[in-house]
């Protein structure tokens, strides 16, 4: 019965994350319609994407601090209702200013809800399945990218850009009901505000957050411009690129789940293996894209590895955060978004310099920096006799605890 309750909780959290994740990039495919309807340029309409991202990066930690003493179940329901309100404002917005307001309102719940979902997920499974629980919840985002965003864009093309936001409003309300039905009741956390701040400023936690931001920026440097790369260099048609991106999304889903299971066995080996694989793949991208078969292989491998960082990196944060994880996990969620934004800027500068083909080299360098940072977050220790020992996997329950 306890296992069934745990599975129901994970399913509810994953479904809710799917709804939230769909909202983040949905509007990117609807910008021309938004601009025409609200009488702004496409470039101005694109600020709605930026506003959401900034809301996640800045608002997530702020919301985590403001809600740190609230009961977890009530907070989850409240955050989903806040998201529903933002979606409803966006759907009904008569002006671009109100659309921005709706996007910011939704974004405020994004990082805080995901952080809450990840922490809750690890509490309803045995300690040795922490990585799998994180990956299960995070898969809501990969499915959102794979299905939610393109389906929302299709709905927007057929029924207008407001329709997907109206559907998101309904789905978020349904997710709220599901959370109310299955989430276990928990007492309000006993941790104080200063404890949350003290945890997030600890060296291992800050290094783990930096690893997330730097490492994920390597993926974003290439992926942000993957469509023009495949069309302009590899010679694929736009339709073929759409199919490849679908395959990329499917690979991301598989890679995330697989990394969760591997994290249960060895967090350090998984995170280093993923970053090493990313560095190698990104390094080969500029050479692989000149021939279509190798370009396809590079896209598929990149998809498998891109989201495989989520489970081990979030596991790192949870391991070092101890009894005060909410702010730290929320900040790490923001670090993924910050990394995506930084990677887009770096890739954009390379593309503007006429070096579209070579974005992979910058991505590989960033992934290597991320790999190097993992050795600071998960350093090897020595026994009293000087023999090297493996890094702690306390979270997975397999190796001796690390001293930090």
mmCIF file of C-alpha atoms in Angstrom, residues 124-398:
data_model
loop_
_atom_site.group_PDB
_atom_site.id
_atom_site.type_symbol
_atom_site.label_atom_id
_atom_site.label_comp_id
_atom_site.label_asym_id
_atom_site.label_seq_id
_atom_site.Cartn_x
_atom_site.Cartn_y
_atom_site.Cartn_z
ATOM 1 C CA UNK A 124 8.036 8.899 -0.726
ATOM 2 C CA UNK A 125 10.583 6.356 -1.985
ATOM 3 C CA UNK A 126 13.331 4.358 -0.282
ATOM 4 C CA UNK A 127 16.696 6.144 -0.005
ATOM 5 C CA UNK A 128 18.269 3.878 -2.619
ATOM 6 C CA UNK A 129 15.738 5.046 -5.240
ATOM 7 C CA UNK A 130 16.292 8.798 -4.847
ATOM 8 C CA UNK A 131 17.798 9.209 -8.319
ATOM 9 C CA UNK A 132 14.922 7.355 -9.985
ATOM 10 C CA UNK A 133 12.369 9.464 -8.103
ATOM 11 C CA UNK A 134 14.036 12.694 -9.241
ATOM 12 C CA UNK A 135 14.172 11.439 -12.832
ATOM 13 C CA UNK A 136 10.505 10.415 -12.747
ATOM 14 C CA UNK A 137 9.383 13.882 -11.699
ATOM 15 C CA UNK A 138 11.806 15.579 -14.115
ATOM 16 C CA UNK A 139 10.453 13.445 -16.966
ATOM 17 C CA UNK A 140 7.396 15.693 -16.855
ATOM 18 C CA UNK A 141 9.588 18.397 -18.401
ATOM 19 C CA UNK A 142 11.025 16.133 -21.070
ATOM 20 C CA UNK A 143 7.529 15.020 -22.075
ATOM 21 C CA UNK A 144 6.457 18.662 -22.090
ATOM 22 C CA UNK A 145 9.239 19.423 -24.570
ATOM 23 C CA UNK A 146 8.499 16.305 -26.599
ATOM 24 C CA UNK A 147 4.699 16.589 -26.751
ATOM 25 C CA UNK A 148 3.277 19.506 -24.776
ATOM 26 C CA UNK A 149 5.030 22.348 -26.577
ATOM 27 C CA UNK A 150 4.478 21.119 -30.170
ATOM 28 C CA UNK A 151 0.854 20.152 -29.474
ATOM 29 C CA UNK A 152 0.266 23.540 -27.868
ATOM 30 C CA UNK A 153 1.766 25.249 -30.900
ATOM 31 C CA UNK A 154 -0.502 23.254 -33.211
ATOM 32 C CA UNK A 155 -3.526 24.222 -31.117
ATOM 33 C CA UNK A 156 -2.424 27.848 -31.265
ATOM 34 C CA UNK A 157 -2.176 27.691 -35.059
ATOM 35 C CA UNK A 158 -5.659 26.226 -35.314
ATOM 36 C CA UNK A 159 -7.542 28.152 -32.623
ATOM 37 C CA UNK A 160 -5.430 31.233 -31.872
ATOM 38 C CA UNK A 161 -2.599 31.809 -29.425
ATOM 39 C CA UNK A 162 -4.923 32.251 -26.445
ATOM 40 C CA UNK A 163 -6.338 28.722 -26.706
ATOM 41 C CA UNK A 164 -3.218 26.896 -25.418
ATOM 42 C CA UNK A 165 -3.112 29.144 -22.357
ATOM 43 C CA UNK A 166 -6.794 28.464 -21.694
ATOM 44 C CA UNK A 167 -6.093 24.728 -21.902
ATOM 45 C CA UNK A 168 -3.135 25.136 -19.542
ATOM 46 C CA UNK A 169 -5.400 26.899 -17.074
ATOM 47 C CA UNK A 170 -7.810 23.957 -17.097
ATOM 48 C CA UNK A 171 -4.994 21.391 -16.881
ATOM 49 C CA UNK A 172 -3.391 23.206 -13.958
ATOM 50 C CA UNK A 173 -6.696 23.197 -12.076
ATOM 51 C CA UNK A 174 -7.049 19.460 -12.733
ATOM 52 C CA UNK A 175 -3.469 18.969 -11.514
ATOM 53 C CA UNK A 176 -4.362 20.900 -8.368
ATOM 54 C CA UNK A 177 -7.238 18.511 -7.679
ATOM 55 C CA UNK A 178 -4.955 15.533 -8.274
ATOM 56 C CA UNK A 179 -2.345 16.889 -5.864
ATOM 57 C CA UNK A 180 -5.013 17.535 -3.258
ATOM 58 C CA UNK A 181 -6.166 13.935 -3.566
ATOM 59 C CA UNK A 182 -2.858 12.060 -3.434
ATOM 60 C CA UNK A 183 -0.140 14.163 -1.790
ATOM 61 C CA UNK A 184 0.666 13.026 1.745
ATOM 62 C CA UNK A 185 0.137 15.527 4.506
ATOM 63 C CA UNK A 186 3.338 16.813 6.069
ATOM 64 C CA UNK A 187 3.929 19.142 8.962
ATOM 65 C CA UNK A 188 5.391 22.528 8.173
ATOM 66 C CA UNK A 189 9.212 22.344 7.991
ATOM 67 C CA UNK A 190 10.949 23.230 11.225
ATOM 68 C CA UNK A 191 13.920 24.802 9.460
ATOM 69 C CA UNK A 192 14.366 28.524 9.928
ATOM 70 C CA UNK A 193 14.964 31.046 7.173
ATOM 71 C CA UNK A 194 18.573 31.539 8.163
ATOM 72 C CA UNK A 195 19.148 27.776 7.952
ATOM 73 C CA UNK A 196 17.960 27.740 4.325
ATOM 74 C CA UNK A 197 20.265 30.659 3.531
ATOM 75 C CA UNK A 198 23.180 29.062 5.378
ATOM 76 C CA UNK A 199 22.736 25.821 3.419
ATOM 77 C CA UNK A 200 22.606 27.482 0.000
ATOM 78 C CA UNK A 201 25.772 29.467 0.753
ATOM 79 C CA UNK A 202 27.769 26.379 1.727
ATOM 80 C CA UNK A 203 30.682 25.707 -0.606
ATOM 81 C CA UNK A 204 29.502 22.273 -1.874
ATOM 82 C CA UNK A 205 26.001 23.577 -2.620
ATOM 83 C CA UNK A 206 27.252 26.670 -4.423
ATOM 84 C CA UNK A 207 29.679 24.536 -6.434
ATOM 85 C CA UNK A 208 26.869 22.147 -7.371
ATOM 86 C CA UNK A 209 24.698 25.073 -8.521
ATOM 87 C CA UNK A 210 27.620 26.453 -10.539
ATOM 88 C CA UNK A 211 28.140 23.002 -12.073
ATOM 89 C CA UNK A 212 24.515 22.982 -13.165
ATOM 90 C CA UNK A 213 24.665 26.430 -14.745
ATOM 91 C CA UNK A 214 28.003 25.960 -16.514
ATOM 92 C CA UNK A 215 27.385 22.382 -17.582
ATOM 93 C CA UNK A 216 23.910 22.980 -18.987
ATOM 94 C CA UNK A 217 25.049 26.098 -20.828
ATOM 95 C CA UNK A 218 27.217 23.796 -22.954
ATOM 96 C CA UNK A 219 24.135 21.989 -24.234
ATOM 97 C CA UNK A 220 22.240 25.248 -24.821
ATOM 98 C CA UNK A 221 25.113 26.738 -26.826
ATOM 99 C CA UNK A 222 24.526 24.126 -29.521
ATOM 100 C CA UNK A 223 20.858 23.186 -29.111
ATOM 101 C CA UNK A 224 19.544 26.756 -29.345
ATOM 102 C CA UNK A 225 20.869 26.905 -32.908
ATOM 103 C CA UNK A 226 20.487 23.237 -33.843
ATOM 104 C CA UNK A 227 17.805 23.891 -36.488
ATOM 105 C CA UNK A 228 19.833 26.374 -38.584
ATOM 106 C CA UNK A 229 22.887 24.141 -38.104
ATOM 107 C CA UNK A 230 21.121 21.071 -39.484
ATOM 108 C CA UNK A 231 19.511 23.019 -42.323
ATOM 109 C CA UNK A 232 22.439 25.240 -43.293
ATOM 110 C CA UNK A 233 25.354 22.847 -42.782
ATOM 111 C CA UNK A 234 23.894 19.324 -42.931
ATOM 112 C CA UNK A 235 21.420 20.138 -45.702
ATOM 113 C CA UNK A 236 18.304 18.726 -44.026
ATOM 114 C CA UNK A 237 14.875 20.074 -44.930
ATOM 115 C CA UNK A 238 12.805 21.883 -42.307
ATOM 116 C CA UNK A 239 10.456 18.884 -42.130
ATOM 117 C CA UNK A 240 13.383 16.521 -41.538
ATOM 118 C CA UNK A 241 14.711 18.776 -38.778
ATOM 119 C CA UNK A 242 11.317 18.626 -37.056
ATOM 120 C CA UNK A 243 11.565 14.841 -37.096
ATOM 121 C CA UNK A 244 15.093 14.960 -35.702
ATOM 122 C CA UNK A 245 14.004 17.276 -32.908
ATOM 123 C CA UNK A 246 11.230 14.840 -32.059
ATOM 124 C CA UNK A 247 13.836 12.078 -31.871
ATOM 125 C CA UNK A 248 15.995 14.378 -29.729
ATOM 126 C CA UNK A 249 13.086 14.822 -27.324
ATOM 127 C CA UNK A 250 12.474 11.078 -27.145
ATOM 128 C CA UNK A 251 16.176 10.559 -26.446
ATOM 129 C CA UNK A 252 16.029 13.162 -23.686
ATOM 130 C CA UNK A 253 13.204 11.272 -22.008
ATOM 131 C CA UNK A 254 15.096 7.969 -22.160
ATOM 132 C CA UNK A 255 18.377 9.540 -21.052
ATOM 133 C CA UNK A 256 16.755 11.222 -18.050
ATOM 134 C CA UNK A 257 15.155 7.989 -16.824
ATOM 135 C CA UNK A 258 18.337 5.968 -17.381
ATOM 136 C CA UNK A 259 20.447 8.555 -15.547
ATOM 137 C CA UNK A 260 18.057 8.398 -12.600
ATOM 138 C CA UNK A 261 18.607 4.665 -12.252
ATOM 139 C CA UNK A 262 22.358 5.023 -12.666
ATOM 140 C CA UNK A 263 22.380 7.771 -10.024
ATOM 141 C CA UNK A 264 20.866 5.277 -7.579
ATOM 142 C CA UNK A 265 23.984 3.142 -8.076
ATOM 143 C CA UNK A 266 26.679 5.821 -8.244
ATOM 144 C CA UNK A 267 26.040 9.548 -8.277
ATOM 145 C CA UNK A 268 29.650 10.507 -8.955
ATOM 146 C CA UNK A 269 30.150 8.050 -11.819
ATOM 147 C CA UNK A 270 26.880 9.134 -13.422
ATOM 148 C CA UNK A 271 27.447 12.880 -13.286
ATOM 149 C CA UNK A 272 31.036 12.576 -14.509
ATOM 150 C CA UNK A 273 30.120 10.075 -17.187
ATOM 151 C CA UNK A 274 27.377 12.358 -18.483
ATOM 152 C CA UNK A 275 29.587 15.453 -18.574
ATOM 153 C CA UNK A 276 32.402 13.500 -20.198
ATOM 154 C CA UNK A 277 29.987 12.137 -22.792
ATOM 155 C CA UNK A 278 28.572 15.591 -23.438
ATOM 156 C CA UNK A 279 32.026 17.093 -23.894
ATOM 157 C CA UNK A 280 32.991 14.391 -26.376
ATOM 158 C CA UNK A 281 29.728 14.602 -28.299
ATOM 159 C CA UNK A 282 29.747 18.396 -28.522
ATOM 160 C CA UNK A 283 33.384 18.338 -29.625
ATOM 161 C CA UNK A 284 32.440 16.036 -32.514
ATOM 162 C CA UNK A 285 29.318 17.975 -33.559
ATOM 163 C CA UNK A 286 31.139 20.418 -35.910
ATOM 164 C CA UNK A 287 32.637 17.461 -37.776
ATOM 165 C CA UNK A 288 29.569 15.209 -37.627
ATOM 166 C CA UNK A 289 27.150 17.735 -39.134
ATOM 167 C CA UNK A 290 28.891 17.806 -42.515
ATOM 168 C CA UNK A 291 27.513 14.308 -43.298
ATOM 169 C CA UNK A 292 23.847 13.569 -42.702
ATOM 170 C CA UNK A 293 24.175 10.048 -41.187
ATOM 171 C CA UNK A 294 26.699 11.237 -38.594
ATOM 172 C CA UNK A 295 24.616 14.368 -38.000
ATOM 173 C CA UNK A 296 21.647 12.158 -37.113
ATOM 174 C CA UNK A 297 23.806 10.112 -34.740
ATOM 175 C CA UNK A 298 25.132 13.269 -33.055
ATOM 176 C CA UNK A 299 21.608 14.636 -32.499
ATOM 177 C CA UNK A 300 20.419 11.343 -31.007
ATOM 178 C CA UNK A 301 23.387 11.019 -28.637
ATOM 179 C CA UNK A 302 23.094 14.669 -27.621
ATOM 180 C CA UNK A 303 19.415 14.076 -26.820
ATOM 181 C CA UNK A 304 20.269 11.085 -24.639
ATOM 182 C CA UNK A 305 22.830 13.067 -22.647
ATOM 183 C CA UNK A 306 21.245 16.535 -22.491
ATOM 184 C CA UNK A 307 18.792 15.831 -19.665
ATOM 185 C CA UNK A 308 20.833 13.056 -18.062
ATOM 186 C CA UNK A 309 22.433 15.745 -15.901
ATOM 187 C CA UNK A 310 19.183 16.472 -14.029
ATOM 188 C CA UNK A 311 19.016 13.500 -11.643
ATOM 189 C CA UNK A 312 22.664 13.464 -10.501
ATOM 190 C CA UNK A 313 22.929 17.253 -10.169
ATOM 191 C CA UNK A 314 19.703 17.570 -8.201
ATOM 192 C CA UNK A 315 20.822 14.576 -6.177
ATOM 193 C CA UNK A 316 24.032 16.427 -5.349
ATOM 194 C CA UNK A 317 22.060 19.398 -4.087
ATOM 195 C CA UNK A 318 19.753 17.268 -1.968
ATOM 196 C CA UNK A 319 22.673 15.354 -0.501
ATOM 197 C CA UNK A 320 24.499 18.481 0.626
ATOM 198 C CA UNK A 321 21.380 20.463 1.610
ATOM 199 C CA UNK A 322 20.411 18.140 4.443
ATOM 200 C CA UNK A 323 17.279 19.178 6.335
ATOM 201 C CA UNK A 324 16.951 22.571 4.588
ATOM 202 C CA UNK A 325 16.790 21.736 0.854
ATOM 203 C CA UNK A 326 14.030 24.007 -0.459
ATOM 204 C CA UNK A 327 16.005 27.155 -1.264
ATOM 205 C CA UNK A 328 19.002 25.196 -2.567
ATOM 206 C CA UNK A 329 16.924 23.030 -4.918
ATOM 207 C CA UNK A 330 14.973 26.068 -6.115
ATOM 208 C CA UNK A 331 18.237 27.906 -6.836
ATOM 209 C CA UNK A 332 19.478 24.878 -8.763
ATOM 210 C CA UNK A 333 16.314 24.880 -10.880
ATOM 211 C CA UNK A 334 17.036 28.517 -11.662
ATOM 212 C CA UNK A 335 20.606 27.528 -12.541
ATOM 213 C CA UNK A 336 19.309 25.302 -15.348
ATOM 214 C CA UNK A 337 17.448 28.291 -16.771
ATOM 215 C CA UNK A 338 20.448 30.546 -16.258
ATOM 216 C CA UNK A 339 22.626 28.024 -18.056
ATOM 217 C CA UNK A 340 20.167 27.863 -20.950
ATOM 218 C CA UNK A 341 20.151 31.652 -21.236
ATOM 219 C CA UNK A 342 23.947 31.915 -21.033
ATOM 220 C CA UNK A 343 24.407 29.179 -23.602
ATOM 221 C CA UNK A 344 22.011 30.923 -25.971
ATOM 222 C CA UNK A 345 23.996 34.167 -25.660
ATOM 223 C CA UNK A 346 27.334 32.410 -26.221
ATOM 224 C CA UNK A 347 25.981 30.463 -29.180
ATOM 225 C CA UNK A 348 24.415 33.624 -30.586
ATOM 226 C CA UNK A 349 27.751 35.424 -30.484
ATOM 227 C CA UNK A 350 29.416 32.550 -32.335
ATOM 228 C CA UNK A 351 26.649 32.473 -34.946
ATOM 229 C CA UNK A 352 26.845 36.260 -35.377
ATOM 230 C CA UNK A 353 30.569 35.867 -36.074
ATOM 231 C CA UNK A 354 29.724 33.524 -38.955
ATOM 232 C CA UNK A 355 30.893 30.362 -37.173
ATOM 233 C CA UNK A 356 27.567 28.496 -36.859
ATOM 234 C CA UNK A 357 29.234 25.145 -37.500
ATOM 235 C CA UNK A 358 31.633 25.560 -34.556
ATOM 236 C CA UNK A 359 29.218 26.169 -31.663
ATOM 237 C CA UNK A 360 29.987 22.634 -30.510
ATOM 238 C CA UNK A 361 33.551 23.585 -29.590
ATOM 239 C CA UNK A 362 32.315 26.209 -27.117
ATOM 240 C CA UNK A 363 29.731 23.756 -25.816
ATOM 241 C CA UNK A 364 32.410 21.110 -25.278
ATOM 242 C CA UNK A 365 34.608 23.592 -23.383
ATOM 243 C CA UNK A 366 31.719 24.486 -21.054
ATOM 244 C CA UNK A 367 30.920 20.811 -20.464
ATOM 245 C CA UNK A 368 34.554 20.168 -19.597
ATOM 246 C CA UNK A 369 34.418 22.997 -17.059
ATOM 247 C CA UNK A 370 31.299 21.381 -15.632
ATOM 248 C CA UNK A 371 33.169 18.064 -15.447
ATOM 249 C CA UNK A 372 36.053 19.727 -13.638
ATOM 250 C CA UNK A 373 33.663 21.289 -11.137
ATOM 251 C CA UNK A 374 32.259 17.852 -10.252
ATOM 252 C CA UNK A 375 35.661 16.961 -8.801
ATOM 253 C CA UNK A 376 35.325 19.901 -6.431
ATOM 254 C CA UNK A 377 31.750 19.010 -5.498
ATOM 255 C CA UNK A 378 32.501 15.284 -5.170
ATOM 256 C CA UNK A 379 36.205 15.137 -4.268
ATOM 257 C CA UNK A 380 37.937 11.865 -3.695
ATOM 258 C CA UNK A 381 39.044 11.207 -0.139
ATOM 259 C CA UNK A 382 41.982 9.286 1.290
ATOM 260 C CA UNK A 383 42.094 6.796 4.075
ATOM 261 C CA UNK A 384 44.544 7.238 6.943
ATOM 262 C CA UNK A 385 46.974 4.964 5.124
ATOM 263 C CA UNK A 386 46.837 7.170 2.031
ATOM 264 C CA UNK A 387 44.843 4.749 -0.138
ATOM 265 C CA UNK A 388 42.456 6.495 -2.509
ATOM 266 C CA UNK A 389 38.766 5.806 -1.907
ATOM 267 C CA UNK A 390 35.767 6.503 -4.041
ATOM 268 C CA UNK A 391 33.515 9.529 -3.606
ATOM 269 C CA UNK A 392 30.660 9.212 -1.167
ATOM 270 C CA UNK A 393 27.314 8.003 -2.386
ATOM 271 C CA UNK A 394 25.503 8.566 0.863
ATOM 272 C CA UNK A 395 22.365 9.567 -0.988
ATOM 273 C CA UNK A 396 22.316 6.246 -2.817
ATOM 274 C CA UNK A 397 23.420 4.284 0.205
ATOM 275 C CA UNK A 398 26.380 2.557 -1.480
#
